[in-house]
Coordinates of C-alpha atoms in Angstrom, one line a residue:
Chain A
X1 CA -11.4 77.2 -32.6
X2 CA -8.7 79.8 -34.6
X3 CA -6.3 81.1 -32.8
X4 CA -4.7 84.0 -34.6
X5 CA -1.3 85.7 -33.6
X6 CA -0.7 89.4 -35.4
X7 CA 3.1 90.4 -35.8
X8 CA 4.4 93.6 -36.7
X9 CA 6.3 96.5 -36.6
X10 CA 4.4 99.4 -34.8
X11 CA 5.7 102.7 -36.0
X12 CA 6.2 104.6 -32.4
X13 CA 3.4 107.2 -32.2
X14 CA 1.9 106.6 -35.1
X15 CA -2.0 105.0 -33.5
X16 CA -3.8 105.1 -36.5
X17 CA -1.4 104.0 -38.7
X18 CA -0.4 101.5 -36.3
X19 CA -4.5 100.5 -35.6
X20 CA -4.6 100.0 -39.6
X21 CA -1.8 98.3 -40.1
X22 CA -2.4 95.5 -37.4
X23 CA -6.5 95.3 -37.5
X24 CA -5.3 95.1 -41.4
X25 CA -3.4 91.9 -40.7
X26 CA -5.9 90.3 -38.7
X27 CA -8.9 90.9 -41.2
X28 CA -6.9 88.8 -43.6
X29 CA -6.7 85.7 -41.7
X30 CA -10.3 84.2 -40.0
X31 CA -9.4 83.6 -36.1
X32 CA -11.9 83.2 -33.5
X33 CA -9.5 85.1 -30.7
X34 CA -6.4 87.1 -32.6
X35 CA -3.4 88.4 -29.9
X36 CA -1.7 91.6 -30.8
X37 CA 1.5 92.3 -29.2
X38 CA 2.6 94.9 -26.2
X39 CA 1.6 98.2 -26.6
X40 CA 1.2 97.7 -30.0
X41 CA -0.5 100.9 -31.2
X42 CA 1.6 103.2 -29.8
X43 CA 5.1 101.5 -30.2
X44 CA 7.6 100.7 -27.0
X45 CA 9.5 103.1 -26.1
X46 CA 8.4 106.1 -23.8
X47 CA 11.1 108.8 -23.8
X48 CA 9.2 109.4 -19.9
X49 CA 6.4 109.2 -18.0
X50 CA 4.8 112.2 -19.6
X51 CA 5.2 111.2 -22.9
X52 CA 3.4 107.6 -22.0
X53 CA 0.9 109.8 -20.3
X54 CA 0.4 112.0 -23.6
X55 CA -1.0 108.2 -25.5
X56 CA -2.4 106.7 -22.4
X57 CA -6.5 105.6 -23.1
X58 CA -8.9 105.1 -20.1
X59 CA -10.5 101.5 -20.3
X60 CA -12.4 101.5 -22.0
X61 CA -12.8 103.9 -24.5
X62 CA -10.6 105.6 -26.4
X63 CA -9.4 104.7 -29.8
X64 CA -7.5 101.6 -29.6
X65 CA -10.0 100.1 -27.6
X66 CA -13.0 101.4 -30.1
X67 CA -11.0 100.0 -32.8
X68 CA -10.9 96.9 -31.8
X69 CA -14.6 96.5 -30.5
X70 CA -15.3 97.5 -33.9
X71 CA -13.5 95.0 -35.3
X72 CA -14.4 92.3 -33.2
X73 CA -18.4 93.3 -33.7
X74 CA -19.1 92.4 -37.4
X75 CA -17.0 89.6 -36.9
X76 CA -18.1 87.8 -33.9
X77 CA -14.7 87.4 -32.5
X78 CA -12.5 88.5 -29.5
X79 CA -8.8 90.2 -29.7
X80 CA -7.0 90.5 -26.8
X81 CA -3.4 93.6 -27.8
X82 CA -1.4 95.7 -25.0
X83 CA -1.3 99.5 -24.6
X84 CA -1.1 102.0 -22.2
X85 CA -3.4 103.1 -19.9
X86 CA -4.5 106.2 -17.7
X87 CA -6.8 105.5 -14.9
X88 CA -6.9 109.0 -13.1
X89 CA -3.7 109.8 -12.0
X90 CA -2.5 106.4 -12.5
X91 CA -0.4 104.8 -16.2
X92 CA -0.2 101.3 -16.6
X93 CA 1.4 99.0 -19.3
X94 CA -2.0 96.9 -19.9
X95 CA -3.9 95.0 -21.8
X96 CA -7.7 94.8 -22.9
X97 CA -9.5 91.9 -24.0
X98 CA -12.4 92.5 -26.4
X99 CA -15.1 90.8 -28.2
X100 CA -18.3 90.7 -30.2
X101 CA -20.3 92.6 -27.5
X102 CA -17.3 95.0 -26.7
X103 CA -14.5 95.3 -23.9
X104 CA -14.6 92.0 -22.0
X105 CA -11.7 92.9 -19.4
X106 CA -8.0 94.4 -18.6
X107 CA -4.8 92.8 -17.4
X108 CA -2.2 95.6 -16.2
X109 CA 1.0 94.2 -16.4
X110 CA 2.3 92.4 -13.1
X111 CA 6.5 92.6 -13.5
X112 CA 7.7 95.6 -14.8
X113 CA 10.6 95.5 -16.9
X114 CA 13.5 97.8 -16.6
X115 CA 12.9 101.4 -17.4
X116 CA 8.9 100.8 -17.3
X117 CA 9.7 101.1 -13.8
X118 CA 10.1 104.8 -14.1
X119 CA 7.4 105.4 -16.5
X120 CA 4.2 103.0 -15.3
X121 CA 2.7 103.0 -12.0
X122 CA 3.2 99.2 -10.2
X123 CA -0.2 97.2 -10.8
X124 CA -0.8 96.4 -7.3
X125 CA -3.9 94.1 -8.1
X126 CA -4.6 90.4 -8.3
X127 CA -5.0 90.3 -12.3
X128 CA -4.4 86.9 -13.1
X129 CA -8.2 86.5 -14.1
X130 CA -9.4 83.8 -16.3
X131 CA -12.3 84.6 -18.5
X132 CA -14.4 82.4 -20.1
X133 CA -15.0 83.8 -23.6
X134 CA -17.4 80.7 -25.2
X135 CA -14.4 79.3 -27.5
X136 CA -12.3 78.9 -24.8
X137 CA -11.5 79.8 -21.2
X138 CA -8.5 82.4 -21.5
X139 CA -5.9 84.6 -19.5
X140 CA -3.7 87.8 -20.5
X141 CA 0.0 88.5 -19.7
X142 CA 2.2 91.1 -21.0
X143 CA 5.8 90.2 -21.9
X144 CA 8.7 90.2 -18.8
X145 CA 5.6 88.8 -16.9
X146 CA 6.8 85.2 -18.4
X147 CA 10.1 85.0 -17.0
X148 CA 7.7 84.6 -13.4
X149 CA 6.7 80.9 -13.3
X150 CA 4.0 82.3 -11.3
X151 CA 1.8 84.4 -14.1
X152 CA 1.4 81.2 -16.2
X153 CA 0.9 79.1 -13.3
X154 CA -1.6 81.3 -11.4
X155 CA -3.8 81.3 -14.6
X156 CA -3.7 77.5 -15.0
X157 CA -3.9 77.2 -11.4
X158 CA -7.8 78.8 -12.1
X159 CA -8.5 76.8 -15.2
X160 CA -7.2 79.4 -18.3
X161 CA -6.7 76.8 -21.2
X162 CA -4.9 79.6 -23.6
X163 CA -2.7 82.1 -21.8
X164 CA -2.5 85.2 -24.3
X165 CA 0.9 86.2 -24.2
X166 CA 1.5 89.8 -25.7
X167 CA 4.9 90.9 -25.9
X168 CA 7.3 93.2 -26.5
X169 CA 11.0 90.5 -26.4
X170 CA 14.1 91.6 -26.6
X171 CA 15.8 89.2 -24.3
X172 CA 16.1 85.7 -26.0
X173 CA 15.3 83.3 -23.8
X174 CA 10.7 83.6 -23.9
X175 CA 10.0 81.6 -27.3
X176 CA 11.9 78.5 -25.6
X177 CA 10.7 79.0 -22.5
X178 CA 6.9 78.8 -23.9
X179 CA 7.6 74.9 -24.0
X180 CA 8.6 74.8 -20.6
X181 CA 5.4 76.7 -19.5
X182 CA 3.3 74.9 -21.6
X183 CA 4.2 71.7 -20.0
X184 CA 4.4 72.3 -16.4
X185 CA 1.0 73.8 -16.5
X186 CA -0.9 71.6 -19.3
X187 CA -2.0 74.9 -21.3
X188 CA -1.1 76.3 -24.7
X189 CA 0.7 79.4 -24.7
X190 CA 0.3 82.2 -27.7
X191 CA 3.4 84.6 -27.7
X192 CA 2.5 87.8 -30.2
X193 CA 5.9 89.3 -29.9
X194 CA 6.7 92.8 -32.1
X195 CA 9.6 93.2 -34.8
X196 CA 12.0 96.3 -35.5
X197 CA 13.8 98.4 -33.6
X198 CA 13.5 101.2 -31.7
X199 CA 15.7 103.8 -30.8
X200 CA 14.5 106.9 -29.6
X201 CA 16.7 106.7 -26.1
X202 CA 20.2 107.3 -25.6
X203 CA 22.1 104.4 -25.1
X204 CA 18.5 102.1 -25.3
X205 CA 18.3 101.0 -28.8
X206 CA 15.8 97.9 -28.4
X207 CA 16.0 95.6 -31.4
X208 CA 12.8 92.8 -30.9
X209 CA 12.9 89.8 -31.7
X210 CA 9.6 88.7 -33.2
X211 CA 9.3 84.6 -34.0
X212 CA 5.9 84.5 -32.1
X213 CA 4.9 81.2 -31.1
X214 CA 1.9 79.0 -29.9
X215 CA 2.5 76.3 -28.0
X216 CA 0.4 73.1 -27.3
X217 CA 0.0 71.6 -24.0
X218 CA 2.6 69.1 -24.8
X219 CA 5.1 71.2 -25.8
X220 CA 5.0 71.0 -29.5
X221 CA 5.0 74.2 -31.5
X222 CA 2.0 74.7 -33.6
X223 CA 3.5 78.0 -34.9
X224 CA 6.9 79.6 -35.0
X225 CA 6.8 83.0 -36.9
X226 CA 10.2 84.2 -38.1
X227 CA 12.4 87.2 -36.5
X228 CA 11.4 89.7 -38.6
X229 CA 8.1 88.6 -40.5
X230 CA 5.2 90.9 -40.6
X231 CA 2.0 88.9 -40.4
X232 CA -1.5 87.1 -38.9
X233 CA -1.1 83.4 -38.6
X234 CA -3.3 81.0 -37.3
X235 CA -3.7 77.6 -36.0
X236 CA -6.8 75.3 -35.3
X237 CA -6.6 74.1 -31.8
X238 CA -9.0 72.3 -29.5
X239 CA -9.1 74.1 -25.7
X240 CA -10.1 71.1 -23.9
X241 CA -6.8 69.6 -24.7
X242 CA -5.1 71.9 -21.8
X243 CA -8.4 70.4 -19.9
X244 CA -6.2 67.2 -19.8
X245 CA -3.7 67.4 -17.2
X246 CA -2.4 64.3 -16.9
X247 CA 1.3 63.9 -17.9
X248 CA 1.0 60.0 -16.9
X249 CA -1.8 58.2 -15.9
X250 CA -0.8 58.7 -11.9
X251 CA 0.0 62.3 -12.3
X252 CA -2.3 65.5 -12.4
X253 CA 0.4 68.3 -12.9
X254 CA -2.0 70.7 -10.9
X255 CA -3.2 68.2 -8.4
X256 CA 0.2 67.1 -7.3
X257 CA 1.3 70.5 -6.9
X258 CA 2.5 70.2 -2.9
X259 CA 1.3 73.5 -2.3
X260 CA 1.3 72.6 2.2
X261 CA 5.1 72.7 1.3
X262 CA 5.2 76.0 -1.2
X263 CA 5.0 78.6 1.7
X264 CA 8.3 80.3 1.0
X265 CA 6.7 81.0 -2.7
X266 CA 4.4 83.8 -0.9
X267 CA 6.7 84.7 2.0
X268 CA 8.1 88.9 1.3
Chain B
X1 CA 35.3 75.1 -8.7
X2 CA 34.7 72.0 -10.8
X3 CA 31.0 70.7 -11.0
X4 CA 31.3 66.8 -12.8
X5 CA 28.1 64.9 -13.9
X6 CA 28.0 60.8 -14.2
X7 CA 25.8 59.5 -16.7
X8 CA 25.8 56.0 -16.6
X9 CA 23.7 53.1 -17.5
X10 CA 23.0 51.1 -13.9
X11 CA 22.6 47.4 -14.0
X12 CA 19.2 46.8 -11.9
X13 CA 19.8 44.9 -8.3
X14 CA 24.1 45.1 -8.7
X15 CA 24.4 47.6 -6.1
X16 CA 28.4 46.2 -5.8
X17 CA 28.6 46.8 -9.6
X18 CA 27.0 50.0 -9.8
X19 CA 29.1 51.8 -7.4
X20 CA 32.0 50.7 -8.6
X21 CA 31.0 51.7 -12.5
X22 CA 30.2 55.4 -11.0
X23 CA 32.4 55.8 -8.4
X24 CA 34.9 54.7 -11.2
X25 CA 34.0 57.3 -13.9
X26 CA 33.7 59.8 -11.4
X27 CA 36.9 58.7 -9.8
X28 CA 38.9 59.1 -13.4
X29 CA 37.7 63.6 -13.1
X30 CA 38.8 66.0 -10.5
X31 CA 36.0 67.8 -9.6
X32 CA 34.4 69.4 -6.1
X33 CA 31.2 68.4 -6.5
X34 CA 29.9 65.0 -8.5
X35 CA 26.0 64.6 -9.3
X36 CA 25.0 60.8 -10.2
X37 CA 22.0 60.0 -11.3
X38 CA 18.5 58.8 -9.1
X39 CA 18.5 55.6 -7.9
X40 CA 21.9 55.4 -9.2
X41 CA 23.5 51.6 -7.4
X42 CA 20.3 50.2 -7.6
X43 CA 18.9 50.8 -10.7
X44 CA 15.1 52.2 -11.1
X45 CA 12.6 50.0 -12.1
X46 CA 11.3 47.8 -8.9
X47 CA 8.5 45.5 -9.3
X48 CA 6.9 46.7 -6.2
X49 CA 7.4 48.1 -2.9
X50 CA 8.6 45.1 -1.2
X51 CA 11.4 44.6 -3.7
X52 CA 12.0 48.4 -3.5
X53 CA 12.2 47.8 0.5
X54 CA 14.5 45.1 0.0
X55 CA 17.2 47.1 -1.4
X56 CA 16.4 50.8 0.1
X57 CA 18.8 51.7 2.6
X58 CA 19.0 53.6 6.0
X59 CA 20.3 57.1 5.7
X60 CA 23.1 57.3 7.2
X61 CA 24.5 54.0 6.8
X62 CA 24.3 51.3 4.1
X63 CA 26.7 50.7 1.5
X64 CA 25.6 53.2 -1.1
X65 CA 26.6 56.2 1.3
X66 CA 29.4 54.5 2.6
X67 CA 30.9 54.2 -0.6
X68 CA 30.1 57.8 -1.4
X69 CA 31.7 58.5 2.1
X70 CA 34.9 56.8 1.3
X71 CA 35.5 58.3 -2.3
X72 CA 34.6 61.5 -0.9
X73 CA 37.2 61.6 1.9
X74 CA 40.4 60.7 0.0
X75 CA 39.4 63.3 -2.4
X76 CA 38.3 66.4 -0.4
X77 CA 35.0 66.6 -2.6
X78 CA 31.1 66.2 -2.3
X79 CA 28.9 63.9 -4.4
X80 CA 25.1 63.8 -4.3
X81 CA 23.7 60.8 -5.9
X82 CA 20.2 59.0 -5.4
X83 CA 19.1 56.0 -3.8
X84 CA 16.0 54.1 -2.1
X85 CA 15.8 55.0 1.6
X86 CA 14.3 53.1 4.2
X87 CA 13.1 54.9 7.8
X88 CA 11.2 52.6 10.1
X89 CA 8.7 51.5 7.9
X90 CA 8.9 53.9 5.3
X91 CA 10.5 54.4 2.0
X92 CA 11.4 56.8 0.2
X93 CA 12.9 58.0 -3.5
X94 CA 16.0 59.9 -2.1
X95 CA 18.6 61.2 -2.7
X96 CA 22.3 62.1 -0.3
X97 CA 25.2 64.5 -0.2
X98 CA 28.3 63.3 1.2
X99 CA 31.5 65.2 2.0
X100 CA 34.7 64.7 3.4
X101 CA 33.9 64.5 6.3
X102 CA 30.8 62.0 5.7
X103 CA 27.2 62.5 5.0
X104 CA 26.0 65.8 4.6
X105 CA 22.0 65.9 3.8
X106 CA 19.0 63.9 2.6
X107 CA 16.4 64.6 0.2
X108 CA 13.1 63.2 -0.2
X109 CA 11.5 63.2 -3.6
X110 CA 9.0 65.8 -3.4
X111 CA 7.0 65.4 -6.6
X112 CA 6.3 61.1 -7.3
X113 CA 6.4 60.4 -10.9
X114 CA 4.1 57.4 -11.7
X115 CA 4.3 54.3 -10.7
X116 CA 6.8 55.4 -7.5
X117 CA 3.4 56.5 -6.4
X118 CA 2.3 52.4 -5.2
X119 CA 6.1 52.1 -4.3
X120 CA 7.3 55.0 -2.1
X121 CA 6.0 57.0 1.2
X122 CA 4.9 60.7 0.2
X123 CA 7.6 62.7 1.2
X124 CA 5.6 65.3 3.8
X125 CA 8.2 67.1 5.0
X126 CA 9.7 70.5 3.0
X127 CA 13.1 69.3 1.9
X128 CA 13.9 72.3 -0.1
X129 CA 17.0 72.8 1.8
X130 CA 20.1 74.8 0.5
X131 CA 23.4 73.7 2.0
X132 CA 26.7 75.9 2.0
X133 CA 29.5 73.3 1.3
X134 CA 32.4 75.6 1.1
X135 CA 32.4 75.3 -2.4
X136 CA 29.0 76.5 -3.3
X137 CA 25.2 76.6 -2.1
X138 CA 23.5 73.7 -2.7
X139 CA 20.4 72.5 -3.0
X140 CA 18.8 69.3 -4.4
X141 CA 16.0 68.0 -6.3
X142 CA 15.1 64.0 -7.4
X143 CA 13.8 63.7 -11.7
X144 CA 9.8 64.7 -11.8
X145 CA 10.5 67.6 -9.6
X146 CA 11.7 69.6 -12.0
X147 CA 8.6 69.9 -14.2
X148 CA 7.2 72.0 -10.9
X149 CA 8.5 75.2 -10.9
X150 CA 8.2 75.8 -7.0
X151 CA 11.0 73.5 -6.4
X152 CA 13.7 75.4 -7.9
X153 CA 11.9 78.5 -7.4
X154 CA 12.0 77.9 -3.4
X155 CA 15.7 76.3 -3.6
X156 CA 17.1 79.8 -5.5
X157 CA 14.6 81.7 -2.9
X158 CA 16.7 80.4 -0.5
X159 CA 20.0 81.0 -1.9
X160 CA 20.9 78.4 -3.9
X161 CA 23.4 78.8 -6.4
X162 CA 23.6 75.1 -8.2
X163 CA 20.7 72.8 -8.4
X164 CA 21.9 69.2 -7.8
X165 CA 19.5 67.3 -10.2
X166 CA 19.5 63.6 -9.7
X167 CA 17.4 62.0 -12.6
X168 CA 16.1 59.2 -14.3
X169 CA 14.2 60.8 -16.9
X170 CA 11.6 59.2 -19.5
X171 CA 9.9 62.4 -20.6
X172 CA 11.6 64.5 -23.1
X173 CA 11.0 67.8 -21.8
X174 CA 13.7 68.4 -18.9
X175 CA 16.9 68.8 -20.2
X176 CA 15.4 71.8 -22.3
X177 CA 13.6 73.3 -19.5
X178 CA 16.3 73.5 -17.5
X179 CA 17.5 76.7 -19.3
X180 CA 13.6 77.8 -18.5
X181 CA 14.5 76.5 -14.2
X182 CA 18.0 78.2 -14.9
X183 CA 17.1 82.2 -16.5
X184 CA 13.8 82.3 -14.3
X185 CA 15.8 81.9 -10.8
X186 CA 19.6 82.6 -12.2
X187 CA 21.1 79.4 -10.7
X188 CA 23.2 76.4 -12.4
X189 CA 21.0 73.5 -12.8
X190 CA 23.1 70.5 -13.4
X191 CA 21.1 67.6 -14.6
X192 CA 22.7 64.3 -13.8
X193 CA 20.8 61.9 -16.1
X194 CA 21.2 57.8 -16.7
X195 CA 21.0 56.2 -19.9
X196 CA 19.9 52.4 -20.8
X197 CA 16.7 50.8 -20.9
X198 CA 14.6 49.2 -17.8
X199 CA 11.8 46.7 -18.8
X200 CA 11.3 44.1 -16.0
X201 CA 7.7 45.1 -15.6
X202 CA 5.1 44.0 -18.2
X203 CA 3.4 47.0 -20.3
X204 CA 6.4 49.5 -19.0
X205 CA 9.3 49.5 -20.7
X206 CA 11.4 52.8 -19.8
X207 CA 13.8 54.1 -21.7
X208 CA 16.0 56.5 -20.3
X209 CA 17.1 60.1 -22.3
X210 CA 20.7 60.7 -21.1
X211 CA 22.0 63.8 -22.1
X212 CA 23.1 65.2 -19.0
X213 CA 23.5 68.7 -18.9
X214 CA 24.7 71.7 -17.1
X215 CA 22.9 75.3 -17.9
X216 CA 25.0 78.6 -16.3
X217 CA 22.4 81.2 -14.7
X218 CA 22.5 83.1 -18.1
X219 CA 20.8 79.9 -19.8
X220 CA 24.5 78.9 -21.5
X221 CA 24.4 75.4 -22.5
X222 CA 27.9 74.8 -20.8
X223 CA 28.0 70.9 -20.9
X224 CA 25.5 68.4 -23.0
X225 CA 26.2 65.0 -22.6
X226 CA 25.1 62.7 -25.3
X227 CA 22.2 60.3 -25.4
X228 CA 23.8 57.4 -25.0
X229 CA 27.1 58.0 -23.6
X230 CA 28.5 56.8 -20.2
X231 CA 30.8 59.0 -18.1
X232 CA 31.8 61.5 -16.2
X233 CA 32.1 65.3 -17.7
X234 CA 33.1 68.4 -15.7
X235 CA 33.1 72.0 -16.6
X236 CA 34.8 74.8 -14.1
X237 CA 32.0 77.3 -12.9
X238 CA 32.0 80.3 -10.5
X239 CA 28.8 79.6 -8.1
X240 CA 29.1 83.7 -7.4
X241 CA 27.4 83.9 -11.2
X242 CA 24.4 82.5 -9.4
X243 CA 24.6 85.6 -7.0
X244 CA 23.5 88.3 -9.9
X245 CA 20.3 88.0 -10.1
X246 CA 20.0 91.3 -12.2
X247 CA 17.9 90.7 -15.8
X248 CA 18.1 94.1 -16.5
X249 CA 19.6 97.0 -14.3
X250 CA 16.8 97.8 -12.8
X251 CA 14.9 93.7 -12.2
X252 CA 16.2 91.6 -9.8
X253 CA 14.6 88.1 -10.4
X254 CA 13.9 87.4 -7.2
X255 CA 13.2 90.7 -5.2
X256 CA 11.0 91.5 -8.2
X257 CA 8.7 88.4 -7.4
X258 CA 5.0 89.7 -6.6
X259 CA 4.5 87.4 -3.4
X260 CA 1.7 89.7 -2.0
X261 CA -0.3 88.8 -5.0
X262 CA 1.1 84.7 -5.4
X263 CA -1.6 83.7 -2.8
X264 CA -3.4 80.9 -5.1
X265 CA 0.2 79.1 -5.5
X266 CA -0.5 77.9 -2.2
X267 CA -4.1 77.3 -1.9
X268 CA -5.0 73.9 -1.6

């Protein structure tokens, strides 16, 4: 199968522009699943609550979502992209996945980061949900949720063989770190991370750091975008290869998990 | 405080030789605290588990801790260093920390890598202990444990500010990842890594990676021992910079954890 990653530099409340420009990207490129970044139709940064409110979109529905069952319906693929979301009186930073037949499912970010804490509601659900889409089995995350060894290993844990990463960086360390997850779980990891800068808060100017990445289950890059390209890429993978969890012939890195001696993971 | 790493190349079966060579490097740098590698006076590779058993000493006692004993009370400082430990009839990849005044604390290899799997007892006891030595908080962990995230996870969990990492690594992946082990929990991880070549078994010939290193809770690089170099390096850390655990001003890496929704990290 194609695995597509779109990068870009979403112009902050600008959703059709931003819809065009991205959808625009991926139509150029043949992918059987593409991954948009983080909130990627609205842009990043919500002066407050209300304003995230103002763009929020139930699930489904609404026009992000429309626009990319649309897309994904003459072309018999799936696109998993981030944006916000209003489910009654409730925002969340989420994530829909969507394919030839429509929406397929949500992912509402797990780990807030920083001032998101002021503006989204805390996702109090189990979301790490693995779906099996016919190319491959897959599961979301949204950017700060990587720093958690948890998110990536949960997914694993229930047999996700491509964990869509969509992200919003502007701490350095995630592109490395995709390695690192990559290996200790045995999956490939797709990091569609945003470029530019926004500034629209006092003292919060966020510059992001693009150079998306997919990740094999061994560890070896298959893609590296750069910093500040605008783009779709895409790499030809095989899913079953994250099937293979072996890292030497005595060791099943999910097997030999000791989970009787991982209580304090879960203890408050 | 001073953290010093010994990267050597161990003869296999000269215990006598092997102690002195590491206890000598180590001896020629002041530091507080001294990591040596797994297996570090006997060397790794045994043919089986009798020949393991034959060298594999009792914990306290046997001239591997001695000798850690002895440099470690003219000096005032701790050393944790790996070795094959025999309890009644079991054996074990271990590893101990020794003080001034004597032994401190075992470890058990939690995770087996390979072949140790026909040669060792499964550790089935949780060893993730963290130890306050005056100097720092402490905890340990023995080569292949590192590629499971829930062993430095639990050590930080429970207050560790270094990880002591006693390794004899084969697989290229660690001494990257411990930036990954390092940002995701905000501790030091210092890697203490051998070098040389083992191949007294037919059809596995290991070759060891070197390149010790020592990674500050911000994911800093601050010491990167060669590939092939033997000695003993030290760099002067504050284990307080372990006690931030602040990404942002508003995540703390640990606090932030979602345990109530971490349930399948320990199902069996």
């Amino acid at each position: 199968m194609r695995l597509g990653i779109v990068q870009f530099d979403p112009e902050f409340g600008k959703v059709e522009k931003n819809l065009r420009v991205a959808l625009g990207l991926a139509g150029a490129v043949e992918a059987d699943v593409y991954i948009l970044p983080e909130l990627f139709s609205t842009g990043y940064q919500f002066k407050d609550r209300p304003e995230a409110a103002s763009y929020a979109e139930e699930l489904p529905g609404g026009p992000t979502t429309d626009a990319l069952e649309s897309f994904c319906r003459g072309r018999g693929c799936y696109v998993a992209g981030g944006l916000a979301e209003k489910s009654s009186d409730n925002l969340y930073n989420s994530a829909v996945l969507v394919g030839p037949d429509g929406f397929v499912a949500l992912y509402r970010k797990t780990h807030l980061f920083d001032r998101e804490k002021e503006i989204y509601d805390v996702n109090d659900e189990d979301m790490f949900r693995v779906y099996d889409i016919g190319f491959a089995r897959v599961g979301m995350m949204i950017c700060f949720d990587w720093i958690y060894p948890e998110t990536t290993r949960i997914l694993a844990v229930r047999g996700a063989q491509i964990v869509l990463h969509m992200a919003n960086l502007v701490l350095p360390y995630c592109q490395a770190a995709a390695v690192t997850r990559a290996v200790e779980n045995r999956v490939f990891v797709a990091v569609a991370n945003r470029t530019g800068t926004e500034d629209r808060v006092p003292d919060e100017t966020l510059e992001f750091t693009g150079a998306s990445v997919i990740v094999s289950p061994k560890g070896e890059y298959l893609l590296q975008a750069g910093e500040t390209d605008e783009g779709c890429w895409t790499v030809s993978i095989d899913p079953t290869d994250a099937d293979d969890k072996m890292a030497t012939p005595r060791n099943h890195l999910i097997d030999d998990r000791r989970t009787e001696l991982y209580g304090a993971l879960v203890e408050p």
